[in-house]
Short mmCIF file of C-alpha atoms and ligand atoms in Angstrom, two decimals:
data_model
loop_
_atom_site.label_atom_id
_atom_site.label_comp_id
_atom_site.label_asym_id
_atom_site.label_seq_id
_atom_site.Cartn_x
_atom_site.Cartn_y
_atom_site.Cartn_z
CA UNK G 872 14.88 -8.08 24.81
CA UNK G 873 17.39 -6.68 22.76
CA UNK G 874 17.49 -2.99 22.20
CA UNK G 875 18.50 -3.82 17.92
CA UNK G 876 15.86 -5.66 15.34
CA UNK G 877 18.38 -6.80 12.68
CA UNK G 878 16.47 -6.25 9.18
CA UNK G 879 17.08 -7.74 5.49
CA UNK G 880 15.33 -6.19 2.56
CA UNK G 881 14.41 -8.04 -0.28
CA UNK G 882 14.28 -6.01 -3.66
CA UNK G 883 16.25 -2.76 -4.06
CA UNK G 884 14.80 -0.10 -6.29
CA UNK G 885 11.39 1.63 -5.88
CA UNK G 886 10.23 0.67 -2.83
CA UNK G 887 13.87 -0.98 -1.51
CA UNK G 888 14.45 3.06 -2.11
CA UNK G 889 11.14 4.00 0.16
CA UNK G 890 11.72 1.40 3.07
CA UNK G 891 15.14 2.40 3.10
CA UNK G 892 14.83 5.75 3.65
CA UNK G 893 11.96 4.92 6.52
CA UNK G 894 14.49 2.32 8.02
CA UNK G 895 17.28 5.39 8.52
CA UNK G 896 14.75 8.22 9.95
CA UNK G 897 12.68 6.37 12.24
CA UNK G 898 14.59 5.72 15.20
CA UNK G 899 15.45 9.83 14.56
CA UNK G 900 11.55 10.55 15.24
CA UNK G 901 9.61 7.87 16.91
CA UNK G 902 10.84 6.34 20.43
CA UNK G 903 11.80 2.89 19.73
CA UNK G 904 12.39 0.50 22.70
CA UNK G 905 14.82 -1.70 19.71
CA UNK G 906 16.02 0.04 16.76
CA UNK G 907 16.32 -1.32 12.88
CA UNK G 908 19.75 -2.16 11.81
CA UNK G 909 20.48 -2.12 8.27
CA UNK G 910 21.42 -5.63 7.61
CA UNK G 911 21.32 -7.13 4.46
CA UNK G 912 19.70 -5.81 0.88
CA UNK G 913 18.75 -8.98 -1.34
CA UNK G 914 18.40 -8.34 -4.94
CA UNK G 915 18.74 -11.06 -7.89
CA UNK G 916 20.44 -7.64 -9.79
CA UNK G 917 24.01 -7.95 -7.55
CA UNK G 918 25.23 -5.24 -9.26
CA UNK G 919 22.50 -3.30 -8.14
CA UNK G 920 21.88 -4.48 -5.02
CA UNK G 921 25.93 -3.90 -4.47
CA UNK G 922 25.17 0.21 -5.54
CA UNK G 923 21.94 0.07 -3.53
CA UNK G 924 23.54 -1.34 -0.32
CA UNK G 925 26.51 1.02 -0.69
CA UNK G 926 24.22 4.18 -1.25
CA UNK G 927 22.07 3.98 1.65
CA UNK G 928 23.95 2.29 4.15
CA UNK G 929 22.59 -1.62 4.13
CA UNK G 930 25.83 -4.02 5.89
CA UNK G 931 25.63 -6.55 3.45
CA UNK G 932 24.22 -8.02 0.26
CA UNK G 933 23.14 -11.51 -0.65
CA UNK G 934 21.66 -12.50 -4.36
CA UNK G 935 19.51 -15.13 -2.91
CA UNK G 936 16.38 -14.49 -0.85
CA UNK G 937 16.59 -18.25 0.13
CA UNK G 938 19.60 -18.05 1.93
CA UNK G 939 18.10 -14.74 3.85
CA UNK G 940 15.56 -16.18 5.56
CA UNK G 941 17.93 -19.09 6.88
CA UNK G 942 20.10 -16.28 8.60
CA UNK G 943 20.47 -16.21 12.10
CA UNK G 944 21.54 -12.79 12.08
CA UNK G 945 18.24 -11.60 10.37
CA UNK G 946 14.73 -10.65 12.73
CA UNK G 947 12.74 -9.12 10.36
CA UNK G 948 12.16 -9.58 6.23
CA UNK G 949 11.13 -7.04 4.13
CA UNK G 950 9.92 -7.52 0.54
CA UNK G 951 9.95 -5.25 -1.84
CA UNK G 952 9.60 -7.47 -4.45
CA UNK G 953 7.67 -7.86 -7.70
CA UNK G 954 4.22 -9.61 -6.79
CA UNK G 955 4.44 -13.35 -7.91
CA UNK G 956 7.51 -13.18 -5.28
CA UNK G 957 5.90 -12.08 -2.44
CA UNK G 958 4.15 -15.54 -1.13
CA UNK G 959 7.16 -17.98 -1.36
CA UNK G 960 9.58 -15.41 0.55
CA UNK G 961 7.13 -14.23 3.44
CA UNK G 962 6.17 -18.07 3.68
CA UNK G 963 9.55 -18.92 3.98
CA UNK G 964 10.23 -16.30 6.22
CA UNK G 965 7.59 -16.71 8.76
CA UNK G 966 8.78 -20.15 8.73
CA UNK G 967 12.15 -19.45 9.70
CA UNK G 968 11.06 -17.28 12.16
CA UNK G 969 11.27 -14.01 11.05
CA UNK G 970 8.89 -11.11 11.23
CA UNK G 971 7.26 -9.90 7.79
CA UNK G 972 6.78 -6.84 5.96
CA UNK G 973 5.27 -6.77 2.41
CA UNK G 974 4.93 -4.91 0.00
CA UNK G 975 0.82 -4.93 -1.82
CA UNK G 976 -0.92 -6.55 -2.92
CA UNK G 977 0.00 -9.22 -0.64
CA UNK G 978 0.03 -11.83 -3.18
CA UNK G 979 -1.16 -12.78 -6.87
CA UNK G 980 -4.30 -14.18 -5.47
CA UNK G 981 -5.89 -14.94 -2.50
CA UNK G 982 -4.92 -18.57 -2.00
CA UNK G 983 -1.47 -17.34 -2.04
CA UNK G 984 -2.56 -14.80 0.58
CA UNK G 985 -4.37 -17.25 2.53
CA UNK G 986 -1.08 -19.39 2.83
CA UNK G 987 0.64 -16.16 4.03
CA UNK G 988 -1.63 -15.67 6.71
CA UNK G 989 -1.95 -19.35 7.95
CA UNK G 990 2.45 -19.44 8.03
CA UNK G 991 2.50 -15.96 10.08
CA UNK G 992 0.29 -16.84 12.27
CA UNK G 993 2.04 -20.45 13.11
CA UNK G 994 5.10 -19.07 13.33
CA UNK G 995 3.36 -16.33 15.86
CA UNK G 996 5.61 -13.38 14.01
CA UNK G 997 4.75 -10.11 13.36
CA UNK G 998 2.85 -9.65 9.87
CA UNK G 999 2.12 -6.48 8.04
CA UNK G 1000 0.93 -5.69 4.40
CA UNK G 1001 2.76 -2.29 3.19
CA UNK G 1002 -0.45 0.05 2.78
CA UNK G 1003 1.20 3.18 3.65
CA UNK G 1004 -1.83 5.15 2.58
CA UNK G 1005 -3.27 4.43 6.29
CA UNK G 1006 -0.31 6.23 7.58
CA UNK G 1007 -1.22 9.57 6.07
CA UNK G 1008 -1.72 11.46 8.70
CA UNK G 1009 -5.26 13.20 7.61
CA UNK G 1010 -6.03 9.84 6.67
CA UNK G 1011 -5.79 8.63 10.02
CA UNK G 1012 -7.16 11.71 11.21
CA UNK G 1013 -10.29 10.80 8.85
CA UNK G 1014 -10.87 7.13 10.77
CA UNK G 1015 -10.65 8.93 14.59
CA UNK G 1016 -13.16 11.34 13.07
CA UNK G 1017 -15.50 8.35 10.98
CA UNK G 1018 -14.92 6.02 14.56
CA UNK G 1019 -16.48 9.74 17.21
CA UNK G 1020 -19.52 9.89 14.51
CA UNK G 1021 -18.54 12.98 13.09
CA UNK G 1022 -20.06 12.02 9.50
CA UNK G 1023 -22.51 9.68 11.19
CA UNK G 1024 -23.65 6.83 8.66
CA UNK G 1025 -21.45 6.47 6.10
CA UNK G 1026 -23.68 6.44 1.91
CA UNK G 1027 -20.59 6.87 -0.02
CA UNK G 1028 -17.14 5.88 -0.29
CA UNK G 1029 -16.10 6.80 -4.37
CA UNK G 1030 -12.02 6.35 -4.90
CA UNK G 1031 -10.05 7.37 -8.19
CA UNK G 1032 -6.73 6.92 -8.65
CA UNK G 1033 -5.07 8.42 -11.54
CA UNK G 1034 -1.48 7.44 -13.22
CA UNK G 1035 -0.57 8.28 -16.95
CA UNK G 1036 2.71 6.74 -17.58
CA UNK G 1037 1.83 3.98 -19.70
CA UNK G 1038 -0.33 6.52 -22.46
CA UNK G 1039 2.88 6.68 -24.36
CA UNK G 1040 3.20 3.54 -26.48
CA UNK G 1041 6.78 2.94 -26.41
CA UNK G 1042 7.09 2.53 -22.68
CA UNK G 1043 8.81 -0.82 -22.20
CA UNK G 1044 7.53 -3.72 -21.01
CA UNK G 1045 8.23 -4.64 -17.15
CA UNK G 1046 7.00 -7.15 -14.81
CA UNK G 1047 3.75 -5.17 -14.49
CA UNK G 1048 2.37 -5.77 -17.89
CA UNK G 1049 2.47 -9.74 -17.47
CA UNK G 1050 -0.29 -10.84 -15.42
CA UNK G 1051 1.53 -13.48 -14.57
CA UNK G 1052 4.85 -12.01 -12.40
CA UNK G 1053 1.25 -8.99 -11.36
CA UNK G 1054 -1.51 -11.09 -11.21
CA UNK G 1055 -3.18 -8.33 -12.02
CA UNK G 1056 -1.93 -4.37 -13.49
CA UNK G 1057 -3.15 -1.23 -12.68
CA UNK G 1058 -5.95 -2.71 -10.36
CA UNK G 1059 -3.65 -4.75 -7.81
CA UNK G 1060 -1.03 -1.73 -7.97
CA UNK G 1061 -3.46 1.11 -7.23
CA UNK G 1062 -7.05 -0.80 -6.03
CA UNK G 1063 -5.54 -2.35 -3.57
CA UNK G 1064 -4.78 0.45 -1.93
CA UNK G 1065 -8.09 2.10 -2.26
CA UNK G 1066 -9.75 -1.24 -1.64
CA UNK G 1067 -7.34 -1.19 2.10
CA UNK G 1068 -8.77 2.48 2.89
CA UNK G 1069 -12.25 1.87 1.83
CA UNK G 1070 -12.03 -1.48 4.60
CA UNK G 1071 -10.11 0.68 7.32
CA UNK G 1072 -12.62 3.77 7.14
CA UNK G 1073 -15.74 2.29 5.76
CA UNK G 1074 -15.85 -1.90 6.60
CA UNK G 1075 -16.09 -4.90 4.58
CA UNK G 1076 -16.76 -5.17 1.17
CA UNK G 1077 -19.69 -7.58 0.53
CA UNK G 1078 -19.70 -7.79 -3.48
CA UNK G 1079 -18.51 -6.17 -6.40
CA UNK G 1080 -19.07 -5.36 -10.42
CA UNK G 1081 -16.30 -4.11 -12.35
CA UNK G 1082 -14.53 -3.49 -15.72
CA UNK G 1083 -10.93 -3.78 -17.45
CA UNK G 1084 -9.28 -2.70 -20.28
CA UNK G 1085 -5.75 -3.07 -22.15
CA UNK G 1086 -5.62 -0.38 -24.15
CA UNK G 1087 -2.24 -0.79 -25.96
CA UNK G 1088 -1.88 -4.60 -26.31
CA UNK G 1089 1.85 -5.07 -26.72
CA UNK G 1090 4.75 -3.01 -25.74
CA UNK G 1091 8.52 -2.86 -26.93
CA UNK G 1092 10.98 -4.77 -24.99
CA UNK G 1093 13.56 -2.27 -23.24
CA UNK G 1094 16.35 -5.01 -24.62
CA UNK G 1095 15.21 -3.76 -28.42
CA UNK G 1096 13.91 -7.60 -28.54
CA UNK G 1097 10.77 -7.12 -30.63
CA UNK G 1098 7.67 -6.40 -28.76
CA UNK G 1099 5.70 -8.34 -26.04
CA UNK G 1100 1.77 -9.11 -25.40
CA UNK G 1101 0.34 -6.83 -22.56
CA UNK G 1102 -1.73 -9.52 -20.30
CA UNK G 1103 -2.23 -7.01 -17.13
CA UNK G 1104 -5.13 -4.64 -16.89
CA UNK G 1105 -3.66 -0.77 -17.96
CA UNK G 1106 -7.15 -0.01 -16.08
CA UNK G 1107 -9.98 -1.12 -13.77
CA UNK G 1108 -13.18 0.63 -12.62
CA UNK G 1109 -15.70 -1.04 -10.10
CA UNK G 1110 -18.83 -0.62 -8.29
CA UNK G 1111 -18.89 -2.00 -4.76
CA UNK G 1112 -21.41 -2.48 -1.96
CA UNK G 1113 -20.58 -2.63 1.75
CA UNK G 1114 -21.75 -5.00 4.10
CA UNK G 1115 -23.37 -1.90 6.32
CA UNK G 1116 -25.38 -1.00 3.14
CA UNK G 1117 -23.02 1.94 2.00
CA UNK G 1118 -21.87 2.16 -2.07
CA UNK G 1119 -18.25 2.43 -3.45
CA UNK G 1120 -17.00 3.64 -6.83
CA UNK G 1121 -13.68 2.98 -7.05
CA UNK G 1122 -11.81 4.27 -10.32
CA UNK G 1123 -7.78 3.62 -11.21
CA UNK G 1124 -5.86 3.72 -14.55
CA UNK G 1125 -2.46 4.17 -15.67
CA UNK G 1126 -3.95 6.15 -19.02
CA UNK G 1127 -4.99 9.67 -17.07
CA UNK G 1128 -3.59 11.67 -19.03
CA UNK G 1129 -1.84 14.34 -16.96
CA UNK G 1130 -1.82 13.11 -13.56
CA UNK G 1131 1.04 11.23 -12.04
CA UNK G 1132 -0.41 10.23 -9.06
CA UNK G 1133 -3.73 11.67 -8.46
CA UNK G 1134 -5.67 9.97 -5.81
CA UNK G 1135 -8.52 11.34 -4.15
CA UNK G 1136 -11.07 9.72 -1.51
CA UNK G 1137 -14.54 10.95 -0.66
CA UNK G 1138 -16.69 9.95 1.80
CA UNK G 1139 -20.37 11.45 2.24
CA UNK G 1140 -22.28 10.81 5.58
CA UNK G 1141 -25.52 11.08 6.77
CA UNK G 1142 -24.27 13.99 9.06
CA UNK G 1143 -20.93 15.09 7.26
CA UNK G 1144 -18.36 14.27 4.35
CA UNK G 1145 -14.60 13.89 4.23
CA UNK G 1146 -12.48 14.89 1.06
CA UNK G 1147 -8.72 13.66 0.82
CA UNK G 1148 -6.64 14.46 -2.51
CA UNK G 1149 -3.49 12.92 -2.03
CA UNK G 1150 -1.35 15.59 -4.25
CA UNK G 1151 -2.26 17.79 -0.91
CA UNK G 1152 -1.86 15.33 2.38
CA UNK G 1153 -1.31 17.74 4.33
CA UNK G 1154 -5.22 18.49 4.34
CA UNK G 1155 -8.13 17.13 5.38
CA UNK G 1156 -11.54 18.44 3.88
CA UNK G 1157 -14.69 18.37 6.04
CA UNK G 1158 -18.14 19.48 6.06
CA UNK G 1159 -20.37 19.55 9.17
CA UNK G 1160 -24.50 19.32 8.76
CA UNK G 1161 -23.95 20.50 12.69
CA UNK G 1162 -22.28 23.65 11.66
CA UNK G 1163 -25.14 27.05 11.58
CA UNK G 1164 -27.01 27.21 8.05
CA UNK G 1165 -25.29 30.22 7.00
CA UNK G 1166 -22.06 29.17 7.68
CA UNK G 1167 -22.26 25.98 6.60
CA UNK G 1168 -19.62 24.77 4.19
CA UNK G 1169 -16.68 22.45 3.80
CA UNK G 1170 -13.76 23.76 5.92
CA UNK G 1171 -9.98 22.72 5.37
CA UNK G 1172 -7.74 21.31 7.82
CA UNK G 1173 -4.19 20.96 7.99
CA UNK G 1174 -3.12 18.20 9.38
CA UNK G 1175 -0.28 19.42 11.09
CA UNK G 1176 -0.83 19.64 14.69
CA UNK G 1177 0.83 17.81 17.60
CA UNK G 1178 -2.39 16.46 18.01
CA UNK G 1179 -3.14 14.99 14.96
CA UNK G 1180 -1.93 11.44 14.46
CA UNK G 1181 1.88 11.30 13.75
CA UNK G 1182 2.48 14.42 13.80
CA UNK G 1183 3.86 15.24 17.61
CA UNK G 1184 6.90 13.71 15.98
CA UNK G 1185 7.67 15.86 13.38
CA UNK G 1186 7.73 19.61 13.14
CA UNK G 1187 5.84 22.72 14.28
CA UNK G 1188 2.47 23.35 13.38
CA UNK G 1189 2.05 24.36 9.84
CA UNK G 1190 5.74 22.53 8.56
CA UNK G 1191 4.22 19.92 6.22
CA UNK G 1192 5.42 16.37 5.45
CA UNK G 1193 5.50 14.40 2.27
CA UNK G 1194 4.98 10.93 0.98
CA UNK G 1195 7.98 8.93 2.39
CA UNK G 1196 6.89 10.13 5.75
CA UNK G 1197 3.98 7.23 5.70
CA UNK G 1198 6.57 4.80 5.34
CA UNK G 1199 8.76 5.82 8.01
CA UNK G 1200 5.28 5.69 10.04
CA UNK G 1201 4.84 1.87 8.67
CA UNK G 1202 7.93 0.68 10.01
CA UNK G 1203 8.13 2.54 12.79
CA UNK G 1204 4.41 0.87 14.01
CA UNK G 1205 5.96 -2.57 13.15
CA UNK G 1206 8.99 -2.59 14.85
CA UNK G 1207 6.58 -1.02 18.14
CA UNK G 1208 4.60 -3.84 17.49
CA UNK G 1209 7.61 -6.69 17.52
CA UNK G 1210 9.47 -5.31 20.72
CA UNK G 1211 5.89 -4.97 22.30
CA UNK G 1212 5.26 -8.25 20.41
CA UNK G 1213 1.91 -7.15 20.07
CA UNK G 1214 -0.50 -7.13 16.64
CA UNK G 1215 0.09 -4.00 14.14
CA UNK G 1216 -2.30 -3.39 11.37
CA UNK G 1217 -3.08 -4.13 8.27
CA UNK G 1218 -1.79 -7.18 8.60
CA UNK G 1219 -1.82 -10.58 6.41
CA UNK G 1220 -5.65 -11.05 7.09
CA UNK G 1221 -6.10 -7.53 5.53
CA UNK G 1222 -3.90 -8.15 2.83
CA UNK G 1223 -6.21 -11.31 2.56
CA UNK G 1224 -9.73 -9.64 2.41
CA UNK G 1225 -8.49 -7.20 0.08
CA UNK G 1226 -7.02 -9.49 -2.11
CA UNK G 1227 -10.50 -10.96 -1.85
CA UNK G 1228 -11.99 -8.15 -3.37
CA UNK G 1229 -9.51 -7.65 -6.23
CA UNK G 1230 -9.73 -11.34 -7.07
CA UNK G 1231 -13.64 -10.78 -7.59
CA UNK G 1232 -13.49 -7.61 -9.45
CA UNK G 1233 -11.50 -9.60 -11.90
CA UNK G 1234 -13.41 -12.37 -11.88
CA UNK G 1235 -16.76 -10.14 -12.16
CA UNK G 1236 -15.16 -8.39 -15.34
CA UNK G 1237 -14.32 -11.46 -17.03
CA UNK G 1238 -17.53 -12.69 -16.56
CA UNK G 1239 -19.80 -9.58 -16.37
CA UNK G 1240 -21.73 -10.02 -13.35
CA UNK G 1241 -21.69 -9.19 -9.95
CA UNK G 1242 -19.24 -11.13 -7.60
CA UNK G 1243 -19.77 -11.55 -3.47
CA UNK G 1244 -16.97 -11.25 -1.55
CA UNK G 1245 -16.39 -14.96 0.17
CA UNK G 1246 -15.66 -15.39 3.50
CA UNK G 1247 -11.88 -15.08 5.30
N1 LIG T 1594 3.30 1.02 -1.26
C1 LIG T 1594 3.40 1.63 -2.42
O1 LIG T 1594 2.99 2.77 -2.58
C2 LIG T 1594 4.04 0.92 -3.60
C3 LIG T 1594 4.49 1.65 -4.69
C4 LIG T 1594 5.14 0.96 -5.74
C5 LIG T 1594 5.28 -0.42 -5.67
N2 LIG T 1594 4.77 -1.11 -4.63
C6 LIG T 1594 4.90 -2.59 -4.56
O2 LIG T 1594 6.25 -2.91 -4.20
C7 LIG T 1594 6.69 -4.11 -4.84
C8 LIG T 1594 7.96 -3.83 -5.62
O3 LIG T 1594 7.67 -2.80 -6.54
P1 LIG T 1594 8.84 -1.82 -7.08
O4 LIG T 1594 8.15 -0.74 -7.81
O5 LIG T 1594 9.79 -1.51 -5.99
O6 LIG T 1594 9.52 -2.81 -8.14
P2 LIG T 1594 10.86 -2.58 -8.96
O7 LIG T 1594 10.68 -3.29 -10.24
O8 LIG T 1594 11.23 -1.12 -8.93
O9 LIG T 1594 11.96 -3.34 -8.06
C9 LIG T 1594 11.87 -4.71 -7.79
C10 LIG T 1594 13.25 -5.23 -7.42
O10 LIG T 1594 13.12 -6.59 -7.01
C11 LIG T 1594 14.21 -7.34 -7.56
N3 LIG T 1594 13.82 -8.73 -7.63
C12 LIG T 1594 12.96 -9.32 -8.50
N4 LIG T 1594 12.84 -10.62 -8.22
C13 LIG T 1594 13.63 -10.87 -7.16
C14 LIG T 1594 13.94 -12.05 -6.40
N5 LIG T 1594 13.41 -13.23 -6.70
N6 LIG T 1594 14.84 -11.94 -5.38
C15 LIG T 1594 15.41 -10.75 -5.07
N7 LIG T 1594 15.16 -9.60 -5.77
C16 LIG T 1594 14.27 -9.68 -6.79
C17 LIG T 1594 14.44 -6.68 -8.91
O11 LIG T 1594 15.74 -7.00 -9.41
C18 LIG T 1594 14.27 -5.20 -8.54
O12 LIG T 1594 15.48 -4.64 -8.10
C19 LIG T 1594 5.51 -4.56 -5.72
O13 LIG T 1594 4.77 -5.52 -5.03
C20 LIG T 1594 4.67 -3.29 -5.88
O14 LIG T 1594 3.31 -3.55 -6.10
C21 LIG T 1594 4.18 -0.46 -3.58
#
């Protein structure tokens, strides 16, 4: 096998910025039997993707994701991508061979995501949907600790997550105001990763009742062009229940005013709870019915330890780590997981069963009802 995993990156700003910075640490941290080499940065912006490629150290560029996944001197695709791009590429892509990484949601809907799933898994590549949130350390921490019964049966699983850049009206239209480059707004930016952590700590979803709203209906084009009509969801709240019987509340809008991004998990057991606040992920909140009735209370920990998932890694006990870390601990699993060419989660089917979920919770606002969950 070779000791390299040549990688091209499709779409160069937010997240091209994220991956990017992952793609340069990780061989630093994590042993890697083949290490990523920066090969090629695709944007449709050349100009940008010429600044981008220069700035953090990609080989090439190329202006045309087609001609990407034809490349012989590519292993691995990345997209980073706005949504309504993210099915043609990674089907392309797995059929050229390639191992996958994409950003969520996985697609605009779950047929799209279906298709994903059935290429990747011809093609026998690696497949992964970006949900970095599951590389949190404490997060992590919180499934060993849900998975050894420390919370025992699980009653609750209630997720908000809070944004508030779009209160102001003149922010500009992008690509995430038109449902149909989105296929949805708020809810398949910041849902789907809730809806990913309440399946990898909880279980499946089994039906759901929900609610949108656009609350400032058009928006100025950056150009000065006049304005255009908001189609995406600025928010989405929904009630969900489990197939093992537990309830969700899941809560995320872009009009919070004051928080940036403000998301915070909690999880109530029959014999404990988990908190997890995402402005401090460094911590893990827990409360034990088994600790003595006096003492009893919910107790902090940092997730810092060599013990604690990830973290043997980094730094010393106590000597936190931020955000971009859960990328770098993305990639690094998926490039394990194609020199061991072995399975790394969540994959395409996970990006399928959550799109699953957000497709119903739009469908169940639209038409006011409760929505099950269909099958995979
Ligand atoms: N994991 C996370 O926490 C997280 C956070 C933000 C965004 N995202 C997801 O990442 C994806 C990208 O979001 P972003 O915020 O980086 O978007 P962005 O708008 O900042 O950047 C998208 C880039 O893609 C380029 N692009 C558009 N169409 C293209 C095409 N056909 N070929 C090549 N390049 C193309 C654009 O020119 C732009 O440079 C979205 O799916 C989004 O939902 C994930």
């Amino acid at each position: 096998m070779s000791d390299k995993i040549n990688v091209a990156i499709v779409g160069t700003q937010f997240m091209g910025r994220a991956h990017s910075n992952a793609y340069i640490d990780v061989a630093h941290y994590f042993d890697l039997p083949a290490a990523p080499v920066m090969q090629l940065a695709c944007d449709v912006d050349t100009e940008v993707a010429n600044a981008f490629a220069k700035r953090w150290g990609w080989q090439a560029t190329e202006a045309s994701w087609e001609k990407v996944v034809e490349r012989d001197d590519v292993d691995m695709i990345d997209i980073c991508t706005p949504n309504i791009t993210h099915a043609p590429i990674a089907i392309a892509a797995a059929k050229a061979g390639k191992h996958v990484i994409c950003e969520k949601p996985i697609a605009m809907n779950a047929d799209e995501a279906k298709q994903m799933l059935d290429a990747a898994q011809e093609a026998d590549v690696r497949h992964m949907v970006a949900f970095n949130y599951r590389r949190v350390p404490a997060l992590a921490l919180a499934k060993q600790m849900i998975e050894s019964g420390k919370i025992g049966k699980i009653f609750h699983f209630n997720a908000v997550y809070y944004q508030d850049w779009l209160v102001d009206p003149q922010f500009p239209m992008v690509w995430r105001h038109d449902i149909k480059e989105g296929g949805s707004g708020a809810h398949g930016d910041m849902n789907a990763h809730t809806v990913d952590l309440a399946r990898f700590l909880v279980g499946e979803i089994e039906a759901v009742c929900g609610a949108q709203e656009i609350f400032i209906k058009e928006r100025p084009y950056a150009s000065g062009d006049g304005m255009g009509k908001v189609t995406a969801d600025d928010a989405t709240y929904f009630l969900a229940r489990f197939s093992d019987g537990a309830l969700g509340n899941f809560m995320c809008t872009r009009f919070a005013t004051g928080r940036k991004n403000f998301l915070r998990v909690e999880i109530f057991g029959s014999e404990g709870s988990l908190m997890f606040n995402l402005e401090r992920l460094n911590e893990l909140d827990f409360y034990s019915r088994g600790d003595s009735g006096t003492e009893q209370g919910f107790r902090n920990i940092i997730v810092t330890e060599g013990g604690h998932p990830y973290l043997k890694s980094w730094w010393p006990p106590g000597h936190i780590i931020g955000w971009e870390h859960t990328f770098i601990h993305e990639i690094g699993d998926l490039l394990l997981a194609i020199a061991s060419k072995s399975s790394v989660r969540p994959d395409f089917y996970d990006g399928l069963r959550c799109q699953q979920v957000l497709d119903a919770v739009q469908k169940s606002a639209t038409d006011a009802q409760w929505i099950s969950i269909p099958e995979a």
